[in-house]
C-alpha positions as semicolon CSV with decimal commas, in nm:
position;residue;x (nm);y (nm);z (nm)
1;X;-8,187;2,783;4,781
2;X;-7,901;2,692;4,541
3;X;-7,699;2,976;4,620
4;X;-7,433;2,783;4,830
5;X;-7,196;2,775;4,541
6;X;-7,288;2,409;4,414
7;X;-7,310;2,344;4,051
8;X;-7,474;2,008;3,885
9;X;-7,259;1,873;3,610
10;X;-7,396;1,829;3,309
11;X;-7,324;1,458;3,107
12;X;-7,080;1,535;2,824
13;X;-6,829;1,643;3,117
14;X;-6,928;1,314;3,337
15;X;-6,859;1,081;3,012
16;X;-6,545;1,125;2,871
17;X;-6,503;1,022;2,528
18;X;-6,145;0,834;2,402
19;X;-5,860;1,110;2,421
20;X;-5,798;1,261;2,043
21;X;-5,428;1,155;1,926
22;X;-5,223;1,433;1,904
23;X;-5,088;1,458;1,536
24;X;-4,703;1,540;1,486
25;X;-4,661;1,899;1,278
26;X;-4,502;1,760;0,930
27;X;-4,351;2,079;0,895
28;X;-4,180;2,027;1,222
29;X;-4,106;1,717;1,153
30;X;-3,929;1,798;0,833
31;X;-3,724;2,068;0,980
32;X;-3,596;1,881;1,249
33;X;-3,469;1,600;1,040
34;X;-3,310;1,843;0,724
35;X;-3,188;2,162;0,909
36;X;-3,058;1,981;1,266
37;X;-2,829;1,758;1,384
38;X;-2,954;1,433;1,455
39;X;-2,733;1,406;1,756
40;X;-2,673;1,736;1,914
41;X;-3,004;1,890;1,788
42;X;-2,784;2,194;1,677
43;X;-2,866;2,353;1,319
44;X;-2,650;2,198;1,034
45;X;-2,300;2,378;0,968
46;X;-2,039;2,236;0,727
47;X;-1,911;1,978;0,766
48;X;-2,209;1,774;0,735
49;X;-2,144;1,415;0,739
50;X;-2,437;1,101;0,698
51;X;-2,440;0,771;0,839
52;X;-2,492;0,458;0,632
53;X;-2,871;0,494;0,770
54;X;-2,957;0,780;0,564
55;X;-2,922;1,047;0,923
56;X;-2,789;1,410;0,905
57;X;-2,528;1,509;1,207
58;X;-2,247;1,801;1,231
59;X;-1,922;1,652;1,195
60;X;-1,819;1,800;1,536
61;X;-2,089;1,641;1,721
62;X;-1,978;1,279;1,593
63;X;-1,633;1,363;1,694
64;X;-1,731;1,451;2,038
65;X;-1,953;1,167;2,083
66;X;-1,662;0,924;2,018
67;X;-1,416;1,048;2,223
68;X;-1,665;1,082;2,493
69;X;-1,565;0,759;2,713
70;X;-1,682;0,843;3,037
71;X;-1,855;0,575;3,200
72;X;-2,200;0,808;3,237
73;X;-2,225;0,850;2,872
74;X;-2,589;0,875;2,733
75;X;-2,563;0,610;2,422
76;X;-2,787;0,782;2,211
77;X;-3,020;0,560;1,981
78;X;-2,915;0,753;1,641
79;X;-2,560;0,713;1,661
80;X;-2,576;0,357;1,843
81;X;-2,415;0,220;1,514
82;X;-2,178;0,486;1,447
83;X;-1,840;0,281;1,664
84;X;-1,574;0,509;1,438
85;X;-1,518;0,805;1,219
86;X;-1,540;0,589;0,945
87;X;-1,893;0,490;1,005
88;X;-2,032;0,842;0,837
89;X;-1,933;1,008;0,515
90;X;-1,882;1,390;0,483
91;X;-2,123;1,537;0,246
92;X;-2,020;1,706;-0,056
93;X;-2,355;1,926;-0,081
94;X;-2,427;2,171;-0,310
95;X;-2,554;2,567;-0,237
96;X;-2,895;2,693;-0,319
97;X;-2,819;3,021;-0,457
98;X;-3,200;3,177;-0,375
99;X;-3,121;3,068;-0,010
100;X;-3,040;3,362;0,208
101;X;-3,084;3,223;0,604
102;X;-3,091;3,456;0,892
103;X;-3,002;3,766;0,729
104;X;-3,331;3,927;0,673
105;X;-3,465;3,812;1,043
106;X;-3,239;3,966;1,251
107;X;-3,534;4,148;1,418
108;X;-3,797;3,837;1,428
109;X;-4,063;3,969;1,250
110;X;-3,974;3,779;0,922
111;X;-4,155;3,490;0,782
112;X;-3,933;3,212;0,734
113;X;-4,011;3,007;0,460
114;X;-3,994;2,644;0,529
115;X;-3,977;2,562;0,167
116;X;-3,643;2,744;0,111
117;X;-3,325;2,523;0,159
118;X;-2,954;2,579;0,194
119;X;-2,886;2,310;-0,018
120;X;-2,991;2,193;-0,372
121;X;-2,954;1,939;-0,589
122;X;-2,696;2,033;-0,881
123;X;-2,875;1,854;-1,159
124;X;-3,274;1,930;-1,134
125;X;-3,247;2,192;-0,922
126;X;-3,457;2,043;-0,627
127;X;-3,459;2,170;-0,286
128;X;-3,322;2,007;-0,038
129;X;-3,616;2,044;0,247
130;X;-3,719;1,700;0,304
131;X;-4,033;1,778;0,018
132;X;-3,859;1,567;-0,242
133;X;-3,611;1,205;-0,181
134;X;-3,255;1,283;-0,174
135;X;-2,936;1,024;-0,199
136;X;-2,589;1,062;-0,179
137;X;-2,322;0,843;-0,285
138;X;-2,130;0,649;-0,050
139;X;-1,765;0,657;-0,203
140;X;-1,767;1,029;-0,294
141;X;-2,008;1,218;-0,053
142;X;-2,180;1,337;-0,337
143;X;-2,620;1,479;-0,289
144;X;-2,800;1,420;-0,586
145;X;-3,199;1,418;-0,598
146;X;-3,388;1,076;-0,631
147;X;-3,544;1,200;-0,955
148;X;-3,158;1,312;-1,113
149;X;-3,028;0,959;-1,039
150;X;-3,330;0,801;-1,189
151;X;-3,378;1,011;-1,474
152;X;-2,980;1,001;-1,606
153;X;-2,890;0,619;-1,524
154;X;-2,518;0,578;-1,484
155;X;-2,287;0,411;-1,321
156;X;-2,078;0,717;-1,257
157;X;-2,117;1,015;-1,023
158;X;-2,258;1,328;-1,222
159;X;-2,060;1,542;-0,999
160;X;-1,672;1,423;-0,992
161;X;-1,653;1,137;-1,187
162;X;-1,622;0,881;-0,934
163;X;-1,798;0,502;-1,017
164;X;-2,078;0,384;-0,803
165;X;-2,296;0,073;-0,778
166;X;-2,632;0,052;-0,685
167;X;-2,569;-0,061;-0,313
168;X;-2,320;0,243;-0,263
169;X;-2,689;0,495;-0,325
170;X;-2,793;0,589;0,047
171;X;-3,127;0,741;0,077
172;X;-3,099;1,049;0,306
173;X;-3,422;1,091;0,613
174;X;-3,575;0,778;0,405
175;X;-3,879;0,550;0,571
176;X;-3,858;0,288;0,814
177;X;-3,847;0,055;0,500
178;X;-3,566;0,228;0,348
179;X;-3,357;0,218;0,668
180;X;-3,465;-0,164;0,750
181;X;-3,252;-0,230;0,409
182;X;-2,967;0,016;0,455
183;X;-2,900;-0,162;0,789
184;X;-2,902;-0,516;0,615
185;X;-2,615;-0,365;0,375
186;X;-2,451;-0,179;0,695
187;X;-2,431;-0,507;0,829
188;X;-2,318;-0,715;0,507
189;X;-2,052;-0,465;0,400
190;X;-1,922;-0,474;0,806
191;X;-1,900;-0,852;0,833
192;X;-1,714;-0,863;0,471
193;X;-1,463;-0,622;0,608
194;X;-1,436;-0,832;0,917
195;X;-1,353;-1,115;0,742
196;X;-1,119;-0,965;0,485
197;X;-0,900;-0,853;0,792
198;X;-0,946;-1,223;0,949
199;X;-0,783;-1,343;0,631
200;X;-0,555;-1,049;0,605
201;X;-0,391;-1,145;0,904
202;X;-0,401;-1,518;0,826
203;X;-0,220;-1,420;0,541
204;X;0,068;-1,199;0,692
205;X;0,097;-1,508;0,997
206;X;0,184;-1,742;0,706
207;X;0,416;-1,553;0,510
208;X;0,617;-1,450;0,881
209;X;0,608;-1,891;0,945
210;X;0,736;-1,939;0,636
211;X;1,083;-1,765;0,602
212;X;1,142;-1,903;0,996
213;X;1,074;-2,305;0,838
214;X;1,290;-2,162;0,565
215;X;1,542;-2,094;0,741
216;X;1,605;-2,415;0,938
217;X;1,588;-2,611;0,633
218;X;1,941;-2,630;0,386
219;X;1,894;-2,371;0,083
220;X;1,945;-2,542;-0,306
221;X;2,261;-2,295;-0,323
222;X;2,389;-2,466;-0,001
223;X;2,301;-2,812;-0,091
224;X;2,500;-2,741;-0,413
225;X;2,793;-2,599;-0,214
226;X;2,793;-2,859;0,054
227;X;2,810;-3,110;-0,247
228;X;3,101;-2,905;-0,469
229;X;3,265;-2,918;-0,139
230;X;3,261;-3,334;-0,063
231;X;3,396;-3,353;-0,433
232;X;3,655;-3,153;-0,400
233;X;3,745;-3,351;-0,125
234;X;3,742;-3,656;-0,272
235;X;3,919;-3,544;-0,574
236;X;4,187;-3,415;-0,340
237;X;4,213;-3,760;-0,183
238;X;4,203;-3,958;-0,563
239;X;4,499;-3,699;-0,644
240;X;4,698;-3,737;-0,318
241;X;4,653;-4,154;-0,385
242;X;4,782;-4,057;-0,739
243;X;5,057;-3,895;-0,643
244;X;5,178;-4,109;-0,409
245;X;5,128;-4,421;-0,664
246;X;5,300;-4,247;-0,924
247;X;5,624;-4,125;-0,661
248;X;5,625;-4,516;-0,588
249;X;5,656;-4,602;-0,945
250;X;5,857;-4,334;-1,110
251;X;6,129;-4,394;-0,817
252;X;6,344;-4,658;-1,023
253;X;6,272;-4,487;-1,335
254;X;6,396;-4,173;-1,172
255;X;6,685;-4,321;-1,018
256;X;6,759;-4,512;-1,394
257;X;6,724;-4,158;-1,500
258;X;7,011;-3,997;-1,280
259;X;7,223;-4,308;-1,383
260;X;7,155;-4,199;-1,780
261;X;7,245;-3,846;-1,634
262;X;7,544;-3,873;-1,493
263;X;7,643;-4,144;-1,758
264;X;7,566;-3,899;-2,052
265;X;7,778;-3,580;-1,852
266;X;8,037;-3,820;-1,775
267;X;8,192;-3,828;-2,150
268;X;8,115;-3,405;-2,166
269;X;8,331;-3,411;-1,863
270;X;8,587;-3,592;-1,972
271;X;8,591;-3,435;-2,321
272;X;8,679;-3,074;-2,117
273;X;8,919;-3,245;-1,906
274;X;9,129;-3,392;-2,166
275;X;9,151;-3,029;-2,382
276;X;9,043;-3,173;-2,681
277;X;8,889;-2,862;-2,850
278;X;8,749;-2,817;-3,227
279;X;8,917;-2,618;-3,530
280;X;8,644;-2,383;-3,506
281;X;8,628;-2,291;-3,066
282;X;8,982;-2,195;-3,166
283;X;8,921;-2,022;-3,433
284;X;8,770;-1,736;-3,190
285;X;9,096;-1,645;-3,031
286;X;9,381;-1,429;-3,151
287;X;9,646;-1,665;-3,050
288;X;9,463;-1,917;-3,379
289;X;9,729;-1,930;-3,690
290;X;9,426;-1,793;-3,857
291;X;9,407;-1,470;-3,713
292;X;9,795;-1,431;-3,777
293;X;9,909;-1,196;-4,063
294;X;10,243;-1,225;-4,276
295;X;10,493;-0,951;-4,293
296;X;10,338;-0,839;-4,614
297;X;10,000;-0,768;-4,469
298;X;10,119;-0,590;-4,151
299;X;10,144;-0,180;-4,195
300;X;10,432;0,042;-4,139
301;X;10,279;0,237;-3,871
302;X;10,472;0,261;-3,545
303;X;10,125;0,263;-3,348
304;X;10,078;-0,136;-3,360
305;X;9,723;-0,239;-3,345
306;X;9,679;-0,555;-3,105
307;X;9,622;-0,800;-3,410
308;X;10,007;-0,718;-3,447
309;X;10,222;-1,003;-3,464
């Protein structure tokens, strides 16, 4: 008896106890989010560009994601906010020197050592392997460790120079707190720039409705012209009125004046006509008893000049 093959189940497999959560690796968790691509979930190869959320992708990947517009795109959750290349930043990260990659592992039988980075941070020296908080500056690209920027307060980068306010600091892989308030700035910086273009183009639709009211409206130069030009009309007609008032009353004067003439020429006239001439108009010729000479004064020369007489 009992050897049919029957077993009796014993109680801790009839009650079953609440399931035991299943605890993400850390160490996975950190790798995924500071040696991969947030996007393609391919390893990290220059350039490496960040979002305004804090999120690591290959530069590549973005690229291809935007000029993806088929209609069955997947719209993945992590680059949901990213609508244009200007949307991420390209890192400017700096090498760890101690970090050698895949070199030594070529066969598989090396330890890789989670704690060694590609990237450090150029000031302390940290690691960039998701151990310590990292930042990088939104106008220059520029990594820099949490504990750098806090340690040396300025307002200008350490690495090129470049000036940076407190909301331009983006926390890279931060908490769910630290991304709830990079989205609020996301979203304050992207409705500023929204309306600075609304008024932007307010702006330029002015200034073009401007020059077309100017135009249909007279100029001050051709006001003053139009004006120069009725004067000189009216002067023209004073001077024409003048004229012709002063023809009507020089007339007799002018006639009086031909009278005067031809009275004052008349005696001239009558002067030449009757040969009456002066001592000295005579005086001019040869035939004048003046220019005669007397016996005594002419020579004895056969050759007679012409005042010979």
């Amino acid at each position: 008896m009992g050897c049919d093959g029957g077993t009796i189940p014993k109680r801790h497999e009839l009650v079953k106890g609440p399931r035991k959560i299943e605890k993400v690796d850390k160490n996975a968790e950190l790798v995924a989010q500071w040696y991969y691509c947030t996007l393609s979930q391919e390893k990290l190869s220059r350039p490496i560009v960040a979002c305004e959320l804090g999120r690591l992708y290959n530069k590549d990947a973005i690229i291809e994601f935007l000029l993806d517009k088929s209609s069955d795109k997947v719209l993945v959750e992590a680059a949901s906010h990213i609508k244009s290349i200007k949307n991420v930043i390209e890192l400017n990260l700096s090498d760890n020197p101690a970090w050698t990659g895949d070199k030594g592992n070529t066969k598989g039988d090396k330890y890789d050592d989670i704690q060694s980075a590609r990237f450090i941070c150029p000031i302390v020296g940290l690691e960039m392997n998701g151990r310590h908080r990292f930042c990088f500056l939104r106008n220059c690209g520029c990594v820099f460790s949490e504990r750098a920027l806090k340690e040396i307060k300025t307002e200008v980068c350490h690495k090129c120079g470049a000036s940076f306010q407190d909301d331009d600091v983006i926390v890279l892989n931060g908490t769910k707190e630290d991304v709830e308030v990079l989205k609020k700035r996301m979203e304050e910086r992207r409705l500023k720039s929204k309306l600075g273009k609304k008024s932007k183009k307010s702006k330029a639709a002015e200034t073009t409705v401007k020059p077309e009211a100017a135009e249909d409206l007279p100029t001050s130069s051709q006001v003053n012209t139009e004006k120069d030009i009725a004067n000189m009309k009216s002067g023209e007609n004073r001077s024409i009125a003048f004229c012709k008032s002063t023809a009507v009353s020089e007339s007799p004067s002018s006639s009086s004046g031909k009278s005067s003439k031809s009275s004052s020429e008349g005696p001239k006239r009558s002067f030449a006509s009757r040969g009456e001439k002066s001592e000295a108009y005579k005086s001019i010729f040869t035939s004048h008893s003046s220019a005669k000479r007397s016996k005594e004064e002419s020579s004895n020369w056969i050759t007679h000049t012409a005042y010979y007489f």
